[in-house]
Amino acid sequence: MSLIVRRIGAACTIQDQGRDGYLDQGLSRSGAADLLALHEGAALLGQSPTRAALEMAGMGGDFEAMQDVRIALTGAPMQASIDGSSVPWNASHLLLKGQRLTLGAVLRGAYGYLHLGGGIVTEPFLGSRSTHLTAKLGGMVAAGDTLPAGPDSGDTGMKLTPTERFSGGTLHIVPSFQTALFDQPTLNRFEQTEFRRGARANRMGMQLDSGGEGFAAQGQLNILSEVITPGDIQMTGTGNPFILLPECQTTGGYPRIATVLPCDMSRAAQTPAGGTIRFQFVTLDEAATLQGAFQKDLARLSSRVEPLIRDPHDIPDLLSYQLIGGMISATE
């Protein structure tokens, strides 16, 4: 089973949960910018969240089914249709051989995801199918490419109400290696500032802008380069914060004021250009509680899936369902 890509946006890549354990070799995790979207797609298709999906940054594309294939659509919502008929987002659908799936621009958020029943089964490397553009592992999906799917069976026509995370909001943070280099008034101002996602953003990181002065650490020019991970918030020389994302570098010398909790990274990555973000420091105990609750919610996702009730006006082949077959005459 597979899809052929007929048209595709400029920044679409195949992603799973990424590669752990290679920081010492200069390779960051990569993986989906919105890991929650992977779990939602898995719940809709009744499969493992470790399977790879197509991550679409800002714009989708046109895809043709070479065989019947189950699909699910999660993450930032996009206009979606099959052979010109609109289909719901955050739902699973059956794409019949020869049918065309069309996905437009994101309506909210930043990253949309197309999941295939059986997952996208490209050749794995170092235990993952994730593209890592900065490390030149894989590349962007292009028109004419094939998205191969693994063995699959199961139902479609399911829906899931997503966790709202597509317009910014509050991100919980804990102190990082250089937090102590920022004086308390600066840390207080950081928490009180409303930031906007700037124009500079990709899978490495996203810049945040604010109307006030920048944020500087004491002795920041003498900071040694140290290991960094996704979620770290670096301060550039101009005092603008950058939230580091899955393809961030593995070491760096900019001061880090804090680190975003993993459970809030989907919200961070899905913040659209111009969307607002605030930060809130929490203790390590509070962070553990928030992260634990998030993991429990992931485990319960499959119990939240429910049948998708479609409007009969949106089903072009409604008559083929023989909805009145088997009726018994009331006069007999």
Coordinates of C-alpha atoms in Angstrom, one line a residue:
M1 CA 0.0 0.0 0.0
S2 CA 1.3 3.5 -0.8
L3 CA 0.5 7.0 -1.8
I4 CA 2.1 8.9 -4.7
V5 CA 2.9 12.6 -4.0
R6 CA 1.5 14.6 -6.8
R7 CA 2.0 18.1 -5.2
I8 CA 3.7 19.0 -1.9
G9 CA 4.5 22.0 0.2
A10 CA 8.1 23.3 0.6
A11 CA 8.9 21.9 4.1
C12 CA 7.4 18.4 4.4
T13 CA 9.4 15.6 6.0
I14 CA 8.9 12.0 7.3
Q15 CA 9.1 11.9 11.1
D16 CA 8.7 9.5 13.9
Q17 CA 9.7 9.9 17.6
G18 CA 13.3 10.5 16.6
R19 CA 16.7 9.1 17.7
D20 CA 17.8 9.1 21.3
G21 CA 21.3 8.4 22.5
Y22 CA 23.5 10.1 19.9
L23 CA 24.1 13.5 21.4
D24 CA 27.7 12.5 22.2
Q25 CA 28.2 11.9 18.5
G26 CA 26.8 15.4 17.6
L27 CA 23.4 14.2 16.5
S28 CA 20.3 15.6 18.1
R29 CA 17.0 13.7 18.4
S30 CA 15.0 15.1 15.4
G31 CA 11.6 13.5 15.3
A32 CA 8.2 15.1 15.0
A33 CA 7.9 18.7 16.2
D34 CA 4.5 17.8 17.7
L35 CA 4.9 14.4 19.3
L36 CA 1.4 14.5 20.6
A37 CA 0.1 14.5 17.0
L38 CA 1.9 11.2 16.5
H39 CA 0.0 9.7 19.4
E40 CA -3.3 11.1 18.2
G41 CA -2.8 9.6 14.8
A42 CA -1.9 6.2 16.3
A43 CA -5.0 6.3 18.4
L44 CA -7.2 7.0 15.4
L45 CA -5.7 4.1 13.4
G46 CA -5.3 1.7 16.3
Q47 CA -1.5 1.3 15.9
S48 CA 1.8 2.2 17.6
P49 CA 2.8 5.8 18.1
T50 CA 6.3 4.8 17.1
R51 CA 5.3 4.6 13.4
A52 CA 6.4 7.3 11.0
A53 CA 4.1 10.0 9.5
L54 CA 4.4 12.9 7.1
E55 CA 5.0 16.2 8.9
M56 CA 3.8 19.2 6.9
A57 CA 5.0 22.6 7.9
G58 CA 2.4 25.2 6.9
M59 CA 1.3 23.6 3.6
G60 CA 0.1 20.1 2.6
G61 CA -0.2 18.7 -0.9
D62 CA -2.0 16.3 -3.3
F63 CA -1.6 12.5 -2.8
E64 CA -3.0 9.6 -4.9
A65 CA -3.7 6.2 -3.5
M66 CA -2.1 3.3 -5.3
Q67 CA -4.1 0.8 -3.3
D68 CA -6.8 1.2 -0.6
V69 CA -5.1 2.7 2.4
R70 CA -6.3 4.0 5.8
I71 CA -5.2 7.5 6.7
A72 CA -5.5 9.8 9.7
L73 CA -5.1 13.6 9.9
T74 CA -3.8 15.3 13.1
G75 CA -1.9 18.3 14.3
A76 CA -2.5 21.8 12.9
P77 CA -5.8 21.6 11.0
M78 CA -5.7 22.1 7.2
Q79 CA -8.4 22.1 4.6
A80 CA -8.8 18.5 3.6
S81 CA -10.7 16.7 0.8
I82 CA -10.9 13.4 -0.9
D83 CA -11.8 13.7 -4.6
G84 CA -13.0 17.2 -4.0
S85 CA -15.3 16.3 -1.1
S86 CA -14.4 17.8 2.3
V87 CA -13.4 15.4 5.1
P88 CA -12.9 16.2 8.8
W89 CA -9.6 16.8 10.5
N90 CA -8.6 14.9 13.6
A91 CA -10.2 11.8 12.1
S92 CA -9.4 8.6 10.2
H93 CA -10.6 7.9 6.6
L94 CA -10.4 5.2 4.0
L95 CA -8.7 6.3 0.8
L96 CA -9.6 4.0 -2.1
K97 CA -7.3 3.1 -4.9
G98 CA -7.1 6.0 -7.4
Q99 CA -8.6 8.6 -5.0
R100 CA -6.9 11.9 -4.5
L101 CA -6.3 13.4 -1.0
T102 CA -5.8 17.2 -1.1
L103 CA -4.5 19.1 1.9
G104 CA -4.3 22.9 1.9
A105 CA -2.6 25.4 4.1
V106 CA -2.7 25.3 7.9
L107 CA -5.7 27.1 9.4
R108 CA -4.2 27.3 12.9
G109 CA -0.9 26.2 14.3
A110 CA 2.2 25.3 12.3
Y111 CA 2.6 21.5 11.7
G112 CA 0.0 19.1 10.2
Y113 CA 0.4 15.4 10.1
L114 CA -0.7 12.7 7.6
H115 CA -0.6 9.2 9.0
L116 CA -0.9 5.9 7.0
G117 CA -2.3 2.7 8.3
G118 CA 0.9 0.6 9.0
G119 CA 3.0 3.7 9.1
I120 CA 5.3 5.1 6.5
V121 CA 8.0 2.4 6.1
T122 CA 11.0 4.2 4.5
E123 CA 14.4 2.7 5.3
P124 CA 15.3 3.3 9.0
F125 CA 18.7 4.8 10.0
L126 CA 20.1 4.5 13.5
G127 CA 16.8 3.1 14.7
S128 CA 14.6 5.8 13.2
R129 CA 12.9 6.9 10.0
S130 CA 13.0 10.6 11.0
T131 CA 14.5 13.1 8.5
H132 CA 17.2 15.3 10.0
L133 CA 17.7 18.1 7.6
T134 CA 20.6 19.8 9.3
A135 CA 22.5 16.5 9.6
K136 CA 21.6 15.6 6.0
L137 CA 19.8 12.4 7.0
G138 CA 17.0 12.1 4.4
G139 CA 15.4 15.1 2.7
M140 CA 12.2 17.0 2.1
V141 CA 9.4 15.0 0.4
A142 CA 9.0 16.1 -3.2
A143 CA 6.4 15.6 -6.0
G144 CA 6.8 12.2 -7.6
D145 CA 7.9 10.5 -4.3
T146 CA 6.1 7.5 -3.0
L147 CA 5.0 7.1 0.6
P148 CA 5.1 3.4 1.3
A149 CA 2.8 2.0 4.0
G150 CA 3.4 -1.1 6.1
P151 CA 1.0 -4.1 6.6
D152 CA -2.3 -2.8 8.0
S153 CA -5.8 -3.8 9.0
G154 CA -8.4 -2.0 11.0
D155 CA -11.3 0.4 11.0
T156 CA -11.7 4.0 9.8
G157 CA -14.3 6.6 10.3
M158 CA -13.0 7.5 13.8
K159 CA -12.5 10.9 15.4
L160 CA -10.7 12.4 18.3
T161 CA -11.0 15.8 19.9
P162 CA -7.5 17.2 20.0
T163 CA -5.7 18.9 22.9
E164 CA -5.8 22.7 22.1
R165 CA -2.3 23.8 21.4
F166 CA -2.5 25.8 18.1
S167 CA -2.5 29.4 19.2
G168 CA 0.3 29.7 21.8
G169 CA -0.3 30.1 25.5
T170 CA 1.7 29.4 28.7
L171 CA 4.7 27.2 28.7
H172 CA 6.0 25.7 31.9
I173 CA 9.7 25.9 32.4
V174 CA 12.4 24.8 34.9
P175 CA 15.8 26.3 35.5
S176 CA 18.6 25.5 33.1
F177 CA 22.4 25.4 33.4
Q178 CA 22.8 29.2 33.2
T179 CA 19.6 30.4 34.9
A180 CA 21.6 31.5 37.9
L181 CA 23.5 33.9 35.7
F182 CA 20.3 36.0 35.2
D183 CA 19.5 38.2 38.2
Q184 CA 16.1 37.9 39.9
P185 CA 14.7 41.1 38.4
T186 CA 15.5 39.8 34.9
L187 CA 13.9 36.4 35.7
N188 CA 10.8 38.1 37.0
R189 CA 10.6 40.3 33.9
F190 CA 11.0 37.2 31.7
E191 CA 8.0 35.6 33.4
Q192 CA 5.9 38.7 33.1
T193 CA 6.7 39.4 29.4
E194 CA 4.3 38.3 26.7
F195 CA 6.3 37.1 23.7
R196 CA 5.3 36.7 20.0
R197 CA 6.7 34.0 17.8
G198 CA 8.9 35.7 15.3
A199 CA 9.4 35.1 11.6
R200 CA 12.6 33.1 12.2
A201 CA 11.5 29.6 12.9
N202 CA 12.2 26.1 11.6
R203 CA 12.8 22.6 13.0
M204 CA 16.0 23.8 14.7
G205 CA 14.3 26.6 16.8
M206 CA 11.9 29.5 16.9
Q207 CA 12.7 33.1 17.8
L208 CA 10.5 35.0 20.2
D209 CA 10.0 38.8 20.1
S210 CA 8.8 41.3 22.7
G211 CA 8.3 45.0 22.9
G212 CA 10.7 45.5 25.8
E213 CA 14.5 45.3 26.2
G214 CA 16.4 42.1 25.8
F215 CA 17.5 39.6 28.5
A216 CA 21.2 39.4 29.3
A217 CA 23.1 37.1 31.7
Q218 CA 26.1 38.2 33.7
G219 CA 29.4 37.2 32.1
Q220 CA 27.6 35.6 29.1
L221 CA 30.6 36.2 26.8
N222 CA 32.6 33.8 29.0
I223 CA 30.2 30.9 28.9
L224 CA 31.7 27.6 27.7
S225 CA 30.0 25.6 25.0
E226 CA 27.9 22.9 26.7
V227 CA 25.4 20.2 25.8
I228 CA 22.0 21.4 24.8
T229 CA 18.7 19.7 24.2
P230 CA 15.3 20.5 22.6
G231 CA 13.3 22.8 25.0
D232 CA 16.3 24.9 26.1
I233 CA 15.7 28.6 25.8
Q234 CA 18.8 30.4 24.5
M235 CA 19.4 34.1 24.7
T236 CA 21.2 35.5 21.6
G237 CA 23.5 38.5 21.7
T238 CA 20.6 40.8 21.1
G239 CA 18.7 39.4 24.1
N240 CA 16.0 37.6 22.1
P241 CA 15.0 34.2 23.3
F242 CA 15.0 31.1 21.0
I243 CA 13.2 27.9 21.9
L244 CA 15.3 25.0 20.6
L245 CA 13.3 22.4 18.7
P246 CA 14.0 18.8 17.6
E247 CA 16.8 19.5 15.1
C248 CA 18.7 21.9 17.4
Q249 CA 22.5 21.7 17.6
T250 CA 24.0 19.5 20.4
T251 CA 26.3 22.1 22.0
G252 CA 26.2 25.9 22.3
G253 CA 27.6 28.8 24.2
Y254 CA 24.6 31.2 24.4
P255 CA 23.2 31.5 27.9
R256 CA 20.1 29.4 28.6
I257 CA 17.6 31.1 30.9
A258 CA 15.3 28.0 31.3
T259 CA 14.1 24.8 29.7
V260 CA 10.5 24.1 28.5
L261 CA 8.9 20.9 29.9
P262 CA 8.6 18.1 27.3
C263 CA 4.9 18.0 27.9
D264 CA 4.6 21.6 26.6
M265 CA 6.8 21.3 23.6
S266 CA 3.9 20.4 21.2
R267 CA 2.3 23.7 22.2
A268 CA 5.6 25.6 21.7
A269 CA 6.2 24.1 18.2
Q270 CA 2.6 24.6 17.1
T271 CA 2.5 28.3 18.0
P272 CA 1.8 30.1 14.7
A273 CA 3.7 33.2 13.5
G274 CA 2.6 36.1 15.6
G275 CA 1.1 33.8 18.2
T276 CA 1.7 34.8 21.9
I277 CA 3.6 32.8 24.5
R278 CA 4.2 33.4 28.2
F279 CA 6.5 31.4 30.5
Q280 CA 6.0 30.1 34.0
F281 CA 8.7 28.7 36.2
V282 CA 7.7 25.5 38.2
T283 CA 9.6 23.5 40.7
L284 CA 11.1 20.1 39.8
D285 CA 8.3 18.4 41.8
E286 CA 5.7 20.4 39.9
A287 CA 7.3 19.6 36.6
A288 CA 7.3 15.8 37.5
T289 CA 3.6 16.1 38.3
L290 CA 2.8 17.9 35.0
Q291 CA 4.9 15.5 33.0
G292 CA 3.3 12.5 34.7
A293 CA -0.2 13.7 34.0
F294 CA 0.7 14.2 30.3
Q295 CA 2.0 10.6 30.0
K296 CA -1.2 9.3 31.6
D297 CA -3.2 11.4 29.0
L298 CA -1.2 9.8 26.2
A299 CA -2.0 6.4 27.5
R300 CA -5.7 7.2 27.6
L301 CA -5.9 8.6 24.1
S302 CA -7.3 5.4 22.5
S303 CA -10.2 5.5 25.0
R304 CA -11.2 9.0 23.7
V305 CA -11.6 7.8 20.1
E306 CA -15.2 7.7 18.9
P307 CA -17.0 7.0 15.7
L308 CA -17.2 9.8 13.2
I309 CA -20.7 10.7 12.2
R310 CA -20.6 12.1 8.7
D311 CA -23.2 14.4 7.2
P312 CA -25.0 12.4 4.4
H313 CA -24.6 15.5 2.1
D314 CA -20.8 15.0 2.3
I315 CA -21.0 11.3 1.1
P316 CA -21.0 11.3 -2.7
D317 CA -21.6 7.6 -3.0
L318 CA -24.4 7.5 -0.4
L319 CA -26.7 5.4 -2.5
S320 CA -24.2 2.6 -2.7
Y321 CA -24.5 2.0 1.0
Q322 CA -28.1 0.5 0.5
L323 CA -29.2 2.1 3.7
I324 CA -32.7 0.7 3.4
G325 CA -31.7 -2.8 2.6
G326 CA -33.2 -5.4 5.0
M327 CA -36.3 -3.3 5.9
I328 CA -39.5 -5.2 6.6
S329 CA -42.8 -4.0 5.4
A330 CA -45.1 -3.0 8.2
T331 CA -48.1 -4.5 6.3
E332 CA -46.7 -8.0 6.1

